[in-house]
Short mmCIF file of C-alpha atoms and ligand atoms in Angstrom, two decimals:
data_model
loop_
_atom_site.label_atom_id
_atom_site.label_comp_id
_atom_site.label_asym_id
_atom_site.label_seq_id
_atom_site.Cartn_x
_atom_site.Cartn_y
_atom_site.Cartn_z
CA MET A 27 24.00 -10.51 -12.15
CA SER A 28 22.03 -13.11 -14.09
CA ASP A 29 22.64 -13.08 -17.82
CA ARG A 30 18.83 -13.13 -18.14
CA TYR A 31 18.70 -9.64 -16.62
CA PRO A 32 17.37 -7.27 -19.29
CA ALA A 33 19.85 -5.22 -21.25
CA MET A 34 19.42 -1.46 -21.45
CA PRO A 35 20.71 -0.45 -24.87
CA PRO A 36 21.03 3.26 -25.62
CA ARG A 37 17.78 4.83 -26.74
CA ASP A 38 17.02 5.56 -30.38
CA PRO A 39 18.23 9.13 -30.92
CA ASN A 40 15.75 9.71 -33.71
CA PRO A 41 12.77 7.35 -33.34
CA PRO A 42 9.87 7.35 -35.81
CA TYR A 43 7.53 8.33 -32.95
CA LYS A 44 7.16 10.93 -30.24
CA ARG A 45 7.42 9.59 -26.71
CA ILE A 46 4.47 10.51 -24.52
CA ALA A 47 4.82 9.54 -20.87
CA THR A 48 1.39 9.13 -19.33
CA GLU A 49 1.78 8.74 -15.54
CA GLU A 50 4.10 11.50 -14.40
CA ALA A 51 3.76 12.66 -10.83
CA TRP A 52 3.56 16.17 -9.42
CA LEU A 53 2.87 17.70 -6.00
CA PRO A 54 2.08 21.41 -5.61
CA PRO A 55 4.24 23.17 -3.00
CA ASP A 56 1.22 24.15 -0.86
CA MET A 57 0.19 20.48 -0.59
CA MET A 58 3.79 19.50 0.29
CA GLU A 59 3.48 21.96 3.20
CA MET A 60 0.33 20.16 4.36
CA TYR A 61 2.08 16.80 4.09
CA LEU A 62 4.95 18.09 6.22
CA LYS A 63 2.49 19.39 8.79
CA GLU A 64 0.70 16.03 8.97
CA LEU A 65 4.04 14.21 9.29
CA ALA A 66 4.82 16.44 12.29
CA ASP A 67 1.35 16.34 13.87
CA GLN A 68 0.46 12.66 13.19
CA ASN A 69 -3.29 13.35 13.21
CA ILE A 70 -4.33 10.92 10.48
CA ASP A 71 -4.31 7.13 10.82
CA ASP A 72 -2.54 6.22 7.57
CA PRO A 73 0.65 4.24 8.24
CA GLY A 74 1.36 3.98 4.49
CA PHE A 75 1.43 7.77 4.12
CA HIS A 76 3.70 8.19 7.12
CA SER A 77 6.08 5.48 5.93
CA LEU A 78 6.31 6.69 2.31
CA TRP A 79 6.30 10.45 2.79
CA GLY A 80 8.25 10.25 6.02
CA PHE A 81 11.09 8.82 3.97
CA PHE A 82 10.67 11.04 0.91
CA THR A 83 10.64 14.25 2.94
CA GLY A 84 13.72 13.15 4.90
CA SER A 85 17.26 14.42 4.82
CA THR A 86 18.82 11.89 2.40
CA GLN A 87 20.02 13.11 -0.98
CA LYS A 88 17.54 10.77 -2.66
CA ALA A 89 14.67 12.35 -0.72
CA LYS A 90 15.88 15.89 -1.40
CA ASP A 91 16.18 15.25 -5.16
CA HIS A 92 12.77 13.60 -5.23
CA SER A 93 11.13 16.38 -3.25
CA ARG A 94 12.50 19.06 -5.57
CA ARG A 95 11.67 17.17 -8.75
CA ILE A 96 8.11 16.23 -7.81
CA GLN A 97 7.26 19.89 -7.10
CA SER A 98 8.67 21.15 -10.39
CA LEU A 99 6.42 22.16 -13.23
CA GLY A 100 9.23 24.18 -14.70
CA GLU A 101 12.69 23.84 -16.19
CA GLU A 102 13.94 20.95 -14.06
CA ARG A 103 11.13 18.67 -15.19
CA ILE A 104 11.59 19.77 -18.79
CA SER A 105 15.33 19.11 -18.68
CA ASP A 106 14.74 15.65 -17.14
CA MET A 107 12.28 14.91 -19.94
CA ASP A 108 14.91 16.02 -22.48
CA ALA A 109 17.51 13.78 -20.79
CA SER A 110 15.07 10.84 -21.17
CA GLY A 111 13.88 11.57 -24.71
CA ILE A 112 10.35 12.23 -23.52
CA ASP A 113 8.48 14.72 -25.70
CA ILE A 114 5.25 15.10 -23.73
CA ALA A 115 4.32 14.31 -20.14
CA VAL A 116 0.82 13.64 -18.93
CA VAL A 117 1.18 15.15 -15.46
CA SER A 118 -1.06 14.37 -12.52
CA LEU A 119 -1.28 14.85 -8.79
CA THR A 120 0.82 12.27 -6.96
CA ALA A 121 -0.38 9.85 -4.28
CA PRO A 122 -2.17 10.22 -1.96
CA GLY A 123 -2.94 13.64 -3.44
CA VAL A 124 -5.85 15.24 -1.63
CA GLN A 125 -7.12 11.90 -0.33
CA LEU A 126 -5.55 12.30 3.08
CA PHE A 127 -7.78 15.17 4.16
CA ASP A 128 -11.45 15.61 5.02
CA PRO A 129 -13.67 15.78 1.89
CA GLU A 130 -14.22 19.52 2.04
CA THR A 131 -10.53 20.39 2.52
CA ALA A 132 -9.72 17.86 -0.19
CA SER A 133 -12.13 19.54 -2.65
CA ALA A 134 -10.55 22.96 -2.05
CA LEU A 135 -7.04 21.50 -2.50
CA ALA A 136 -8.07 19.79 -5.74
CA ILE A 137 -9.30 23.10 -7.17
CA SER A 138 -6.03 24.80 -6.27
CA ALA A 139 -3.95 21.92 -7.67
CA ASN A 140 -5.86 21.92 -10.96
CA ASP A 141 -5.42 25.66 -11.35
CA GLN A 142 -1.67 25.35 -10.76
CA LEU A 143 -1.40 22.43 -13.17
CA ALA A 144 -3.23 24.42 -15.86
CA GLU A 145 -0.75 27.27 -15.33
CA GLY A 146 2.13 24.85 -15.84
CA MET A 147 0.55 23.57 -19.03
CA ALA A 148 0.13 27.13 -20.26
CA ARG A 149 3.87 27.80 -19.73
CA TYR A 150 4.90 24.68 -21.68
CA PRO A 151 1.95 23.96 -23.98
CA ASP A 152 3.97 21.59 -26.18
CA ARG A 153 5.39 19.54 -23.30
CA TYR A 154 2.72 19.13 -20.59
CA VAL A 155 -0.83 17.94 -20.55
CA GLY A 156 -2.62 17.35 -17.27
CA LEU A 157 -5.28 15.31 -15.52
CA ALA A 158 -7.73 16.77 -13.01
CA ALA A 159 -7.59 15.94 -9.32
CA PHE A 160 -10.79 15.68 -7.31
CA SER A 161 -11.98 14.69 -3.83
CA PRO A 162 -13.54 11.23 -4.24
CA LEU A 163 -15.52 11.32 -0.98
CA ASP A 164 -17.19 14.58 -2.02
CA PRO A 165 -18.77 13.18 -5.21
CA ALA A 166 -20.97 16.12 -6.23
CA ASN A 167 -18.07 18.56 -6.02
CA ALA A 168 -15.73 16.00 -7.56
CA ALA A 169 -17.96 15.69 -10.61
CA LYS A 170 -18.15 19.49 -10.84
CA GLU A 171 -14.39 19.86 -10.55
CA LEU A 172 -13.78 17.21 -13.21
CA GLU A 173 -16.12 19.15 -15.52
CA ARG A 174 -14.38 22.44 -14.73
CA GLY A 175 -10.98 20.84 -15.20
CA VAL A 176 -11.83 19.46 -18.62
CA ASP A 177 -14.09 22.23 -19.97
CA LYS A 178 -12.42 25.31 -18.48
CA LEU A 179 -8.81 24.32 -17.79
CA GLY A 180 -8.16 22.00 -20.73
CA LEU A 181 -7.27 18.97 -18.59
CA ARG A 182 -7.65 15.65 -20.39
CA GLY A 183 -9.27 13.40 -17.81
CA GLY A 184 -9.23 12.77 -14.10
CA ILE A 185 -7.05 10.94 -11.64
CA PHE A 186 -7.62 9.52 -8.19
CA ASN A 187 -5.13 7.74 -5.99
CA SER A 188 -7.04 4.55 -5.19
CA HIS A 189 -8.63 4.19 -1.76
CA THR A 190 -9.38 7.24 0.41
CA LEU A 191 -8.53 6.33 4.03
CA GLY A 192 -9.87 2.84 3.35
CA THR A 193 -12.93 3.82 1.29
CA TYR A 194 -13.32 2.37 -2.22
CA LEU A 195 -15.36 3.91 -5.02
CA ASP A 196 -17.41 0.81 -5.85
CA ASP A 197 -20.11 2.18 -3.54
CA GLU A 198 -22.77 3.72 -5.78
CA ARG A 199 -22.86 6.89 -3.72
CA TYR A 200 -19.61 7.90 -5.46
CA TRP A 201 -20.65 7.08 -9.02
CA GLU A 202 -21.55 10.65 -9.92
CA ILE A 203 -17.84 11.07 -10.64
CA PHE A 204 -17.83 8.25 -13.17
CA GLU A 205 -21.08 9.47 -14.68
CA ALA A 206 -19.43 12.84 -15.28
CA ALA A 207 -16.35 11.21 -16.81
CA GLU A 208 -18.46 9.14 -19.21
CA ALA A 209 -20.54 12.17 -20.17
CA LEU A 210 -17.37 14.24 -20.78
CA ASP A 211 -15.87 11.31 -22.67
CA VAL A 212 -12.61 11.47 -20.70
CA PRO A 213 -10.68 8.69 -18.97
CA ILE A 214 -10.10 8.34 -15.23
CA TYR A 215 -6.66 7.19 -14.10
CA LEU A 216 -6.82 4.84 -11.13
CA HIS A 217 -3.38 5.44 -9.64
CA PRO A 218 -1.87 3.49 -6.73
CA GLN A 219 -1.22 4.50 -3.22
CA THR A 220 -0.05 2.61 -0.17
CA PRO A 221 -2.53 0.10 1.28
CA SER A 222 -4.97 1.43 3.85
CA ALA A 223 -4.57 1.11 7.61
CA GLN A 224 -6.76 -2.04 7.47
CA MET A 225 -4.65 -3.68 4.73
CA ILE A 226 -1.08 -2.59 5.25
CA GLU A 227 -0.02 -4.52 8.38
CA PRO A 228 1.35 -7.73 6.78
CA PHE A 229 3.22 -5.71 4.13
CA LEU A 230 5.04 -3.36 6.46
CA LYS A 231 7.45 -5.60 8.35
CA ARG A 232 9.37 -6.56 5.20
CA GLY A 233 9.00 -3.24 3.46
CA LEU A 234 6.59 -4.55 0.82
CA ASP A 235 3.90 -1.90 1.31
CA ALA A 236 4.75 0.64 -1.38
CA ALA A 237 5.70 0.41 -5.08
CA VAL A 238 7.55 -2.88 -4.64
CA TYR A 239 4.24 -4.78 -4.27
CA GLY A 240 1.62 -3.18 -1.97
CA PHE A 241 0.57 -0.57 -4.53
CA ALA A 242 -0.25 -3.23 -7.09
CA CYS A 243 -2.25 -5.38 -4.64
CA GLU A 244 -4.27 -2.43 -3.39
CA THR A 245 -4.90 -0.82 -6.76
CA GLY A 246 -5.68 -4.07 -8.58
CA LEU A 247 -8.18 -4.81 -5.81
CA HIS A 248 -9.82 -1.40 -6.29
CA ALA A 249 -10.15 -1.96 -10.05
CA LEU A 250 -11.71 -5.38 -9.51
CA ARG A 251 -14.13 -3.97 -6.91
CA LEU A 252 -15.33 -1.44 -9.50
CA MET A 253 -15.81 -4.19 -12.04
CA ALA A 254 -17.58 -6.63 -9.66
CA ALA A 255 -19.91 -3.87 -8.43
CA GLY A 256 -21.30 -3.47 -11.94
CA LEU A 257 -19.83 -0.02 -12.59
CA PHE A 258 -19.33 -0.77 -16.27
CA ASP A 259 -22.89 -2.07 -16.75
CA ARG A 260 -24.02 1.36 -15.58
CA PHE A 261 -21.41 3.31 -17.59
CA PRO A 262 -20.48 1.09 -20.53
CA LYS A 263 -18.32 3.70 -22.27
CA LEU A 264 -16.30 4.62 -19.16
CA GLN A 265 -12.51 4.21 -19.55
CA ILE A 266 -10.29 3.54 -16.53
CA VAL A 267 -6.50 3.71 -16.88
CA LEU A 268 -4.27 1.41 -14.83
CA GLY A 269 -0.50 1.82 -14.63
CA HIS A 270 2.30 -0.69 -13.98
CA CYS A 271 1.14 -3.00 -16.77
CA GLY A 272 -2.36 -3.07 -15.27
CA GLU A 273 -1.19 -3.84 -11.70
CA ALA A 274 -0.74 -7.42 -12.98
CA LEU A 275 -4.46 -7.87 -13.80
CA PRO A 276 -3.76 -8.73 -17.47
CA TYR A 277 -1.58 -11.61 -16.26
CA TRP A 278 -4.49 -12.83 -14.08
CA LEU A 279 -7.12 -12.24 -16.76
CA TYR A 280 -8.01 -15.86 -17.51
CA ARG A 281 -8.35 -16.88 -13.87
CA ILE A 282 -10.21 -13.72 -12.83
CA ASP A 283 -12.64 -14.23 -15.68
CA PHE A 284 -13.12 -17.93 -14.98
CA MET A 285 -13.67 -17.57 -11.24
CA HIS A 286 -15.66 -14.37 -11.32
CA GLY A 287 -17.94 -15.98 -13.89
CA HIS A 288 -18.82 -18.68 -11.36
CA ILE A 289 -18.91 -16.47 -8.26
CA SER A 290 -21.12 -13.82 -9.81
CA VAL A 291 -23.96 -16.31 -10.48
CA SER A 292 -23.54 -18.34 -7.27
CA ALA A 293 -25.55 -16.15 -4.85
CA ARG A 294 -22.75 -16.89 -2.41
CA TYR A 295 -22.05 -13.24 -1.52
CA GLU A 296 -24.66 -10.67 -0.55
CA HIS A 297 -23.18 -7.86 -2.64
CA VAL A 298 -22.18 -9.87 -5.73
CA GLY A 299 -24.61 -10.54 -8.55
CA PRO A 300 -24.55 -11.47 -12.21
CA LEU A 301 -23.23 -8.85 -14.61
CA LYS A 302 -24.19 -8.20 -18.22
CA ARG A 303 -20.76 -9.13 -19.54
CA ARG A 304 -17.77 -11.21 -18.48
CA ALA A 305 -14.82 -9.90 -16.42
CA TRP A 306 -12.75 -10.47 -19.54
CA ASP A 307 -14.84 -8.01 -21.52
CA TYR A 308 -14.76 -5.24 -18.92
CA LEU A 309 -11.01 -5.56 -18.30
CA ILE A 310 -10.41 -5.06 -21.98
CA ASP A 311 -13.18 -2.77 -23.21
CA ASN A 312 -13.32 -0.44 -20.20
CA PHE A 313 -9.60 -0.14 -19.46
CA HIS A 314 -6.40 1.25 -20.89
CA TYR A 315 -3.05 0.25 -19.42
CA THR A 316 0.33 1.90 -19.08
CA SER A 317 3.88 0.65 -18.55
CA SER A 318 4.76 3.00 -15.67
CA GLY A 319 7.63 1.62 -13.62
CA VAL A 320 8.16 -1.32 -15.98
CA GLY A 321 11.29 -0.81 -18.11
CA TRP A 322 11.11 -4.33 -19.42
CA GLY A 323 9.66 -5.58 -22.71
CA PRO A 324 8.07 -8.97 -21.91
CA PRO A 325 5.12 -7.81 -19.76
CA ILE A 326 4.46 -4.92 -22.13
CA LYS A 327 4.36 -7.29 -25.08
CA PHE A 328 2.13 -9.64 -23.07
CA CYS A 329 -0.31 -6.78 -22.41
CA GLN A 330 -0.28 -5.88 -26.07
CA GLU A 331 -1.04 -9.48 -26.95
CA VAL A 332 -3.95 -10.03 -24.53
CA ILE A 333 -5.39 -6.53 -24.08
CA GLY A 334 -4.61 -5.16 -27.53
CA ALA A 335 -1.87 -2.94 -28.87
CA ASP A 336 -4.41 -0.10 -29.02
CA ARG A 337 -4.83 -0.03 -25.22
CA MET A 338 -1.26 -0.20 -23.97
CA MET A 339 0.63 3.07 -23.42
CA TYR A 340 4.07 4.22 -22.31
CA ALA A 341 4.70 5.86 -18.93
CA MET A 342 7.87 6.49 -16.92
CA ASP A 343 6.44 7.23 -13.43
CA TYR A 344 8.71 10.24 -12.95
CA PRO A 345 10.12 11.12 -10.48
CA TRP A 346 9.30 8.04 -8.39
CA GLN A 347 11.18 5.93 -10.90
CA PHE A 348 13.40 8.25 -12.94
CA VAL A 349 15.61 5.92 -14.97
CA PRO A 350 16.28 7.45 -18.41
CA GLU A 351 18.01 4.23 -19.59
CA GLU A 352 14.70 2.34 -19.43
CA VAL A 353 13.53 4.26 -22.47
CA GLY A 354 16.22 2.55 -24.53
CA ALA A 355 15.07 -0.88 -23.39
CA LEU A 356 11.56 -0.10 -24.61
CA ASP A 357 12.78 1.45 -27.89
CA ALA A 358 14.48 -1.89 -28.48
CA MET A 359 11.39 -4.09 -27.98
CA ASP A 360 11.07 -6.53 -30.88
CA ILE A 361 7.55 -5.53 -31.89
CA GLY A 362 6.31 -4.07 -35.17
CA ASP A 363 6.77 -0.39 -35.96
CA GLY A 364 3.01 0.19 -35.77
CA ALA A 365 2.69 -1.41 -32.33
CA LYS A 366 5.66 0.58 -31.06
CA LYS A 367 4.28 3.90 -32.29
CA ALA A 368 0.89 2.99 -30.80
CA PHE A 369 2.62 2.30 -27.46
CA PHE A 370 4.75 5.42 -27.29
CA GLU A 371 2.51 7.92 -29.04
CA ASP A 372 -0.72 7.12 -30.86
CA ASN A 373 -2.80 5.61 -28.04
CA ALA A 374 -2.00 8.45 -25.66
CA ARG A 375 -2.81 11.04 -28.33
CA ARG A 376 -6.18 9.43 -28.92
CA LEU A 377 -7.17 8.79 -25.28
CA PHE A 378 -5.91 12.12 -23.87
CA ARG A 379 -6.72 14.14 -27.02
CA ILE A 380 -3.20 15.37 -27.58
CA GLU A 381 -2.90 17.17 -30.92
MN1 MN B 6 2.87 6.71 -10.48
#
């Protein structure tokens, strides 16, 4: 192994901060049943779903452990958090969540998932907070469910798992959801899923479709589509959360800003026009970022430098990437005490209103 490979020192047993993990995945057992049924029936054209969940519902020990962990809102999840030094988990419906099913079925499933998540939070009020699921292609009901989730169930924002069978939310017909989020003053997590049937083909042959790379390409694309459509001109206070160090968008920030600045005023594309602000401004002022799946200091420090230490948060991405040792690597980052506390604790408390 290269001597440049990052070290994983033991974690700080008594850090001057709480650790809040902000992108922790969960799947209710009734939805797992529906996934298993779809895997057997093969009714839905989503090769990414069948590849990912076909493996993770299989007979390997890795799949069995994952399947059990992702459905837990009880003691197993708590004991894994204890083993990782994580004090609080922001739990949300895993990919693709309800976004595999027709809009009406998806809306009913989101209601059931949110109720179950709220029950889990009630059992462990000091350990879990949750985000509301909704059915993106049923925008009126999605907005209503987000409101119910926040106002009635105490959820702290919403989550959607990127495209829904190839549909992106930059189309204005779906913006009721974002209008509701802005009015409620809660963030929306834009979480990855596998690329759509139209996009996945060149990724599949070499196994690059899922978290290794395909997630980031697909989710970064979705975020940029929202930006280029003028979503943040319409809802200037809206906050979108991106995981995985921003799906690499912070690294691309200069070039995205430079090129989009030219393209948006060029009249070259029918559906692209000038915006009120620069790509740079939206990708900082309308976004928060998390470190999910990145147990490595340099890109986190880079995000803090370019996006701001007040917008970069910790996440583990349990149980998809359950590596307790990574926490030690991030405890050991050579950044100031204030920036480290902001990363692990303060930013999440502020954005998700964790007291
Ligand atoms: Mn995740």
